[in-house]
PDB file of C-alpha atoms in Angstrom:
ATOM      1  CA  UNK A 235     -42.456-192.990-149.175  1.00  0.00           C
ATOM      2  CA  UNK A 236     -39.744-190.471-148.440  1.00  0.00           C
ATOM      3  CA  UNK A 237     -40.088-187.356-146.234  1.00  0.00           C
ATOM      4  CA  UNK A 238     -40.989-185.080-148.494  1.00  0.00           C
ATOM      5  CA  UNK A 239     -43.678-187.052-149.719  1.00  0.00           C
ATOM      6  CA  UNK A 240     -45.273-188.175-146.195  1.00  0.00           C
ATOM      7  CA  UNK A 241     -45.355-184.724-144.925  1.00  0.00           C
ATOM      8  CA  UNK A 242     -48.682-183.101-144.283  1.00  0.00           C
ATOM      9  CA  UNK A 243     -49.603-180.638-147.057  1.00  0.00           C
ATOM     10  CA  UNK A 244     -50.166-177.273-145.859  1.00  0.00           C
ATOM     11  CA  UNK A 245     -53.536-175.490-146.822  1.00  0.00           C
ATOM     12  CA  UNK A 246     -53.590-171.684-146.062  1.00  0.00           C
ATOM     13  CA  UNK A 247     -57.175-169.823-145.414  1.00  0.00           C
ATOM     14  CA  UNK A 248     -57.614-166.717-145.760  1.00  0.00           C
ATOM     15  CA  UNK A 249     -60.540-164.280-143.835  1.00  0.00           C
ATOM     16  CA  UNK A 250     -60.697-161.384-141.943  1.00  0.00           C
ATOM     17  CA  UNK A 251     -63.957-162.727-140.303  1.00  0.00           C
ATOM     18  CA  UNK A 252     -62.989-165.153-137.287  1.00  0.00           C
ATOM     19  CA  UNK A 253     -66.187-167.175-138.160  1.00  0.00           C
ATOM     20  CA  UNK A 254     -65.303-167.599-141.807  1.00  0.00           C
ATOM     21  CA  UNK A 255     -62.095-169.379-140.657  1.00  0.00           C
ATOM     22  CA  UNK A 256     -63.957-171.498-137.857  1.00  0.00           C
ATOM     23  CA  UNK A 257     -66.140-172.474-140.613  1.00  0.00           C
ATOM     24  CA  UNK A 258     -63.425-173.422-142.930  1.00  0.00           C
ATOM     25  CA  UNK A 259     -61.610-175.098-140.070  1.00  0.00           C
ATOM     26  CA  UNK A 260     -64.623-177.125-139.441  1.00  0.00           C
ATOM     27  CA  UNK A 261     -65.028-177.732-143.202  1.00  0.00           C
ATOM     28  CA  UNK A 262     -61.600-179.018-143.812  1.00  0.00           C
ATOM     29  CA  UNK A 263     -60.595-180.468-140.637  1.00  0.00           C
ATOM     30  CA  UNK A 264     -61.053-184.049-141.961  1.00  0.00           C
ATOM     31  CA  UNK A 265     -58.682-183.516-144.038  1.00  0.00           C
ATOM     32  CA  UNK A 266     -55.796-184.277-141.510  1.00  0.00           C
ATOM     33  CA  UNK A 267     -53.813-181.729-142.873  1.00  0.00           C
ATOM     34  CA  UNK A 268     -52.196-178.761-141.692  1.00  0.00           C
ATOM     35  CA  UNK A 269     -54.292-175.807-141.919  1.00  0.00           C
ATOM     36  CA  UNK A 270     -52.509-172.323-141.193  1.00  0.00           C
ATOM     37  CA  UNK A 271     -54.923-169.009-140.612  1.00  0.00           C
ATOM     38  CA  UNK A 272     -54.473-165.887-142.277  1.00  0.00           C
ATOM     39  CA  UNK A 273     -56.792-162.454-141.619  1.00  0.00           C
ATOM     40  CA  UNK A 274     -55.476-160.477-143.952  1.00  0.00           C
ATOM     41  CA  UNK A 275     -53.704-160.225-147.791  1.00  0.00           C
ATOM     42  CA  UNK A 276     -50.484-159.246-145.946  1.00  0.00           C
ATOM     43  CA  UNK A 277     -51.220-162.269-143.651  1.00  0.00           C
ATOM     44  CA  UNK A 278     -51.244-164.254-146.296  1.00  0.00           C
ATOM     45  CA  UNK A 279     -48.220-163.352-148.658  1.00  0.00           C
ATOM     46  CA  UNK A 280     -46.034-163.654-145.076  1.00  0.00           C
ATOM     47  CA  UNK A 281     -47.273-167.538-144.992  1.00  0.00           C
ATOM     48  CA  UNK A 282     -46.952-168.016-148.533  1.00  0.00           C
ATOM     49  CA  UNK A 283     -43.165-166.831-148.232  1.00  0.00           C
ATOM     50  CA  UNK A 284     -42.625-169.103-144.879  1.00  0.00           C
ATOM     51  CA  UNK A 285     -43.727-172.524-145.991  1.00  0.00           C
ATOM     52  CA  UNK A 286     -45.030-174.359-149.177  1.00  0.00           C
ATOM     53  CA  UNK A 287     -49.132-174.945-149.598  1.00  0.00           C
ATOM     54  CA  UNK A 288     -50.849-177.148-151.543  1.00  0.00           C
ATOM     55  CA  UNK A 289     -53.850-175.124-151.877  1.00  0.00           C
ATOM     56  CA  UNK A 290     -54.765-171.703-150.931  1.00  0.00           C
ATOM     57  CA  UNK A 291     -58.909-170.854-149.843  1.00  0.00           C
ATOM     58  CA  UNK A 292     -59.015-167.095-150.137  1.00  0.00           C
ATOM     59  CA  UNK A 293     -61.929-164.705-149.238  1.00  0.00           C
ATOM     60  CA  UNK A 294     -62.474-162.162-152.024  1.00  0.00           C
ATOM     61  CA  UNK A 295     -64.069-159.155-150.191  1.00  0.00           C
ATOM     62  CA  UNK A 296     -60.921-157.772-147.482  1.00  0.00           C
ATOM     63  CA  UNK A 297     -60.564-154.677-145.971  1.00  0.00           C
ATOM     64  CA  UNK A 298     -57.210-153.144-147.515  1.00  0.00           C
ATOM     65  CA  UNK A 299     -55.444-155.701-149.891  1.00  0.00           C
ATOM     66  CA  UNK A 300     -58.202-157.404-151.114  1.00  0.00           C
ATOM     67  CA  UNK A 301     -58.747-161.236-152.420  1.00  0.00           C
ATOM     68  CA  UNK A 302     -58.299-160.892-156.342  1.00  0.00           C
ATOM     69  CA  UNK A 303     -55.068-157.855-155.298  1.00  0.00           C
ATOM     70  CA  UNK A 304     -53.538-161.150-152.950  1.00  0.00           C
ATOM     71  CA  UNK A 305     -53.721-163.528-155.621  1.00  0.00           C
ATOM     72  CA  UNK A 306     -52.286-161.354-157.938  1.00  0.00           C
ATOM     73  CA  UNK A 307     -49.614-160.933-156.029  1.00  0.00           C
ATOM     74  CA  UNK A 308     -49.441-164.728-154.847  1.00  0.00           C
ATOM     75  CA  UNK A 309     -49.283-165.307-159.031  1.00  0.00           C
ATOM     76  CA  UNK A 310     -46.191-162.844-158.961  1.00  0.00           C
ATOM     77  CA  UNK A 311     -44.005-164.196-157.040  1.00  0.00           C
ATOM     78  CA  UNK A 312     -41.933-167.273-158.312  1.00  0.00           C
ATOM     79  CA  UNK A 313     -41.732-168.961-155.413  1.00  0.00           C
ATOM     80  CA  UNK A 314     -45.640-169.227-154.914  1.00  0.00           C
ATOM     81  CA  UNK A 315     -46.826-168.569-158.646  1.00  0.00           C
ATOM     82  CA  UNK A 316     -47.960-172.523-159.240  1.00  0.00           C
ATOM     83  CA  UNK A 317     -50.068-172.749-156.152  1.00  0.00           C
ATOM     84  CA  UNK A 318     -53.367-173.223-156.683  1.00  0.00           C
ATOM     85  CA  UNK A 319     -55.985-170.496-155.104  1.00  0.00           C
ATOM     86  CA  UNK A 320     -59.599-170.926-154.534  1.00  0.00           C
ATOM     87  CA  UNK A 321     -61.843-168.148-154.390  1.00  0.00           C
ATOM     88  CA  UNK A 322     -64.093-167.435-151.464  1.00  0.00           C
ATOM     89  CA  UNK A 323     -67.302-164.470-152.070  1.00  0.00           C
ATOM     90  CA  UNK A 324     -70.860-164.203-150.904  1.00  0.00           C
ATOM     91  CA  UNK A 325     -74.061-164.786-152.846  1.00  0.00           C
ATOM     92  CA  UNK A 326     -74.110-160.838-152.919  1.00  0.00           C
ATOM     93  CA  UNK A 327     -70.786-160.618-155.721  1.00  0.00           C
ATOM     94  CA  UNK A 328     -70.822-158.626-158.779  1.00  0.00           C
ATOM     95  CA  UNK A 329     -71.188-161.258-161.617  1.00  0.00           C
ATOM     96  CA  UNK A 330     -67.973-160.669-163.159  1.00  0.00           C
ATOM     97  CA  UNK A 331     -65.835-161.602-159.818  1.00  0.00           C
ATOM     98  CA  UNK A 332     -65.849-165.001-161.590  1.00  0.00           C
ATOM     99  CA  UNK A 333     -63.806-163.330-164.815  1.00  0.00           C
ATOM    100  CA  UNK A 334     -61.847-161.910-162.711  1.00  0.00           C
ATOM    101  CA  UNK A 335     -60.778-164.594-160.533  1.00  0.00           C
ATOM    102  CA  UNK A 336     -59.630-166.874-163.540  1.00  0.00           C
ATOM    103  CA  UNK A 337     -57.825-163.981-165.134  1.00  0.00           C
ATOM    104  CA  UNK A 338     -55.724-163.476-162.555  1.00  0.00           C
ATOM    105  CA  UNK A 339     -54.923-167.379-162.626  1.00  0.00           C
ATOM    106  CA  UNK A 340     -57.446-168.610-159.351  1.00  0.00           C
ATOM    107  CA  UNK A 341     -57.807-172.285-159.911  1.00  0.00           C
ATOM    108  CA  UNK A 342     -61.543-172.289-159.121  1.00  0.00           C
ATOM    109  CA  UNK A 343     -63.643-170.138-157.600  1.00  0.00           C
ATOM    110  CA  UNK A 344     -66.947-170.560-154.977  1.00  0.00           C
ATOM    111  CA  UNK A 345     -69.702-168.852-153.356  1.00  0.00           C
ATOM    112  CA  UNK A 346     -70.662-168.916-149.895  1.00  0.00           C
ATOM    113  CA  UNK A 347     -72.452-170.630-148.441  1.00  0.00           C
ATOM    114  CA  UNK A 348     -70.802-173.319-150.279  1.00  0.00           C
ATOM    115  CA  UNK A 349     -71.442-176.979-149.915  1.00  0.00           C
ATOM    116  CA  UNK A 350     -69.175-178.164-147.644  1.00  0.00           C
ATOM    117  CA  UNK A 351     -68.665-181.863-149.058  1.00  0.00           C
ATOM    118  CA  UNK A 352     -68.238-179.651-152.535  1.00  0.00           C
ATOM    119  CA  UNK A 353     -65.410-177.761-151.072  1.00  0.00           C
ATOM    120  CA  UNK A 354     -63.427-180.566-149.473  1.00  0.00           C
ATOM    121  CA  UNK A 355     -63.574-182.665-152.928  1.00  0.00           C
ATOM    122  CA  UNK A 356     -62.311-179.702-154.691  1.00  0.00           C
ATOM    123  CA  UNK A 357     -59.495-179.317-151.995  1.00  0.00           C
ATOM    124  CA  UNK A 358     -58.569-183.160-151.691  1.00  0.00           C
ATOM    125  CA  UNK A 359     -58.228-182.350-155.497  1.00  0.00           C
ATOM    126  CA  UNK A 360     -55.129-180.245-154.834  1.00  0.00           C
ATOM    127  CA  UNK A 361     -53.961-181.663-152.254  1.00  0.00           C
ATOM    128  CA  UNK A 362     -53.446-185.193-154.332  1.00  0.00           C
ATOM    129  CA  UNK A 363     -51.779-182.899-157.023  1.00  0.00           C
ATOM    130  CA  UNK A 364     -49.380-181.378-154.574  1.00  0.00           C
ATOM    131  CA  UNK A 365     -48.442-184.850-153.124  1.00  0.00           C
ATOM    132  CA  UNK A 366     -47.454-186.464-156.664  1.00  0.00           C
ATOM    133  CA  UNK A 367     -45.703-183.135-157.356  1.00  0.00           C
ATOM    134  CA  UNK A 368     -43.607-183.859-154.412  1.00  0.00           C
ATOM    135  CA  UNK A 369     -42.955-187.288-155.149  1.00  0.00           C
ATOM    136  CA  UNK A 370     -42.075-186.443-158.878  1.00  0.00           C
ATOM    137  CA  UNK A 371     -39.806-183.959-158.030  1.00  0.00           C
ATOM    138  CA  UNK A 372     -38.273-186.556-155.381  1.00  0.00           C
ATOM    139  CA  UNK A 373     -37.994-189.357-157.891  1.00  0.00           C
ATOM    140  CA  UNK A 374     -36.278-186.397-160.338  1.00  0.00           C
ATOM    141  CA  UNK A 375     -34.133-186.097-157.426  1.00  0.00           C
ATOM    142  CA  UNK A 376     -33.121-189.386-157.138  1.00  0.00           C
ATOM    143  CA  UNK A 377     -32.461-189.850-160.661  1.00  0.00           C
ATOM    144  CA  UNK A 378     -30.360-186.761-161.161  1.00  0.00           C
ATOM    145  CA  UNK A 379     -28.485-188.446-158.252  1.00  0.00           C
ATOM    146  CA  UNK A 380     -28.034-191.823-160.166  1.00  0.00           C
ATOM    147  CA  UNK A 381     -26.757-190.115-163.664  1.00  0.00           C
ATOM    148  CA  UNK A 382     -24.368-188.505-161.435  1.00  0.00           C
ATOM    149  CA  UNK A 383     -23.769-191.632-160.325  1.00  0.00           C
ATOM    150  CA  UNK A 384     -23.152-193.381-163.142  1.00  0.00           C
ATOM    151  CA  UNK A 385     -21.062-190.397-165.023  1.00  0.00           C
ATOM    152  CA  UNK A 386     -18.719-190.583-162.169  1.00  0.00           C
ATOM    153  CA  UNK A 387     -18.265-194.577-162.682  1.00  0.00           C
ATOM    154  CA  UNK A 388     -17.805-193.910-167.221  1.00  0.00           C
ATOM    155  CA  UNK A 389     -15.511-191.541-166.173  1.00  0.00           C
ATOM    156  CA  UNK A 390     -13.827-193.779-164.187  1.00  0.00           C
ATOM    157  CA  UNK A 391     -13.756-196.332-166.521  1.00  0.00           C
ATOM    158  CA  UNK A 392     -12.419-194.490-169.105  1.00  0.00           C
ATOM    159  CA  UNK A 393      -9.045-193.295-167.323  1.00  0.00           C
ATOM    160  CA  UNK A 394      -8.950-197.081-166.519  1.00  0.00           C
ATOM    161  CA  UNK A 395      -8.637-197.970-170.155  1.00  0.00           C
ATOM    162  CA  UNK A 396      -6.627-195.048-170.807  1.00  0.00           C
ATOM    163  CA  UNK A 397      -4.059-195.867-168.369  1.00  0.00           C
ATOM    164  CA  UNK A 398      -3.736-199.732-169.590  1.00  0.00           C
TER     165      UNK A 398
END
């Protein structure tokens, strides 16, 4: 397995309450990946630019830039637009936060308090996704490599015959 592929994926989570994130810490811990913390939208969108997620858990009620306004603008950018993004709300959400979620391109969306062997499946999901996505684009790597490879040694061959 090459590097890219035996890295741990990174998960981001994203809360502005400090027990939220414990929870979610607690949750996915098992997981033996690497989980990075984010209290804000802002937070968030600073991660998202710094390092490559498999998966991003995402509250949807934040003071200032809220949950569906983050993944909006996670879906923006092109450099973070394919990552998945789970939604995070309380029993207490309007019914259409569901709608609104998918329209904005969340992946899947949950309530709290949400099972927790539910939301580690779910996660694993993505994660497994993100790993063969790395080795695909590793094995596209290598062949690009190869064709190169092998133009190099045609061309070769040809000013061979050429020259005899």
């Amino acid at each position: 397995m090459s590097a890219a592929t035996s890295e741990k994926a990174g998960i981001l989570i994203v809360d502005d309450m400090e027990e939220n994130l414990i929870a979610l810490e607690a949750v996915l811990g098992p997981l033996d990946q690497q989980l990075v913390r984010a209290r804000s939208g802002e937070e968030a969108l600073k991660a998202m630019l710094r390092q490559d997620f498999a998966v991003v858990l995402l509250d949807v009620l934040m003071p200032g830039m809220d949950g569906f306004e983050t993944a909006a603008n996670i879906k923006r950018l092109d450099q973070t637009k394919d990552v998945p993004i789970i939604l995070l709300t309380g029993t207490d959400a309007d019914s259409d936060y569901a709608y609104r979620g998918y329209a904005i391109g969340a992946a899947d969306f949950l309530t709290k308090p949400f099972d927790p062997w539910l939301l580690r499946t779910k996660v694993n999901v993505f994660l497994e996704m993100h790993r063969k996505n790395r080795e695909l684009e590793a094995r596209t790597e290598h062949l690009a490599d190869r064709v190169e490879e092998l133009e190099r040694t045609v061309d070769g061959l040809r000013k061979y015959g050429a020259e005899s």
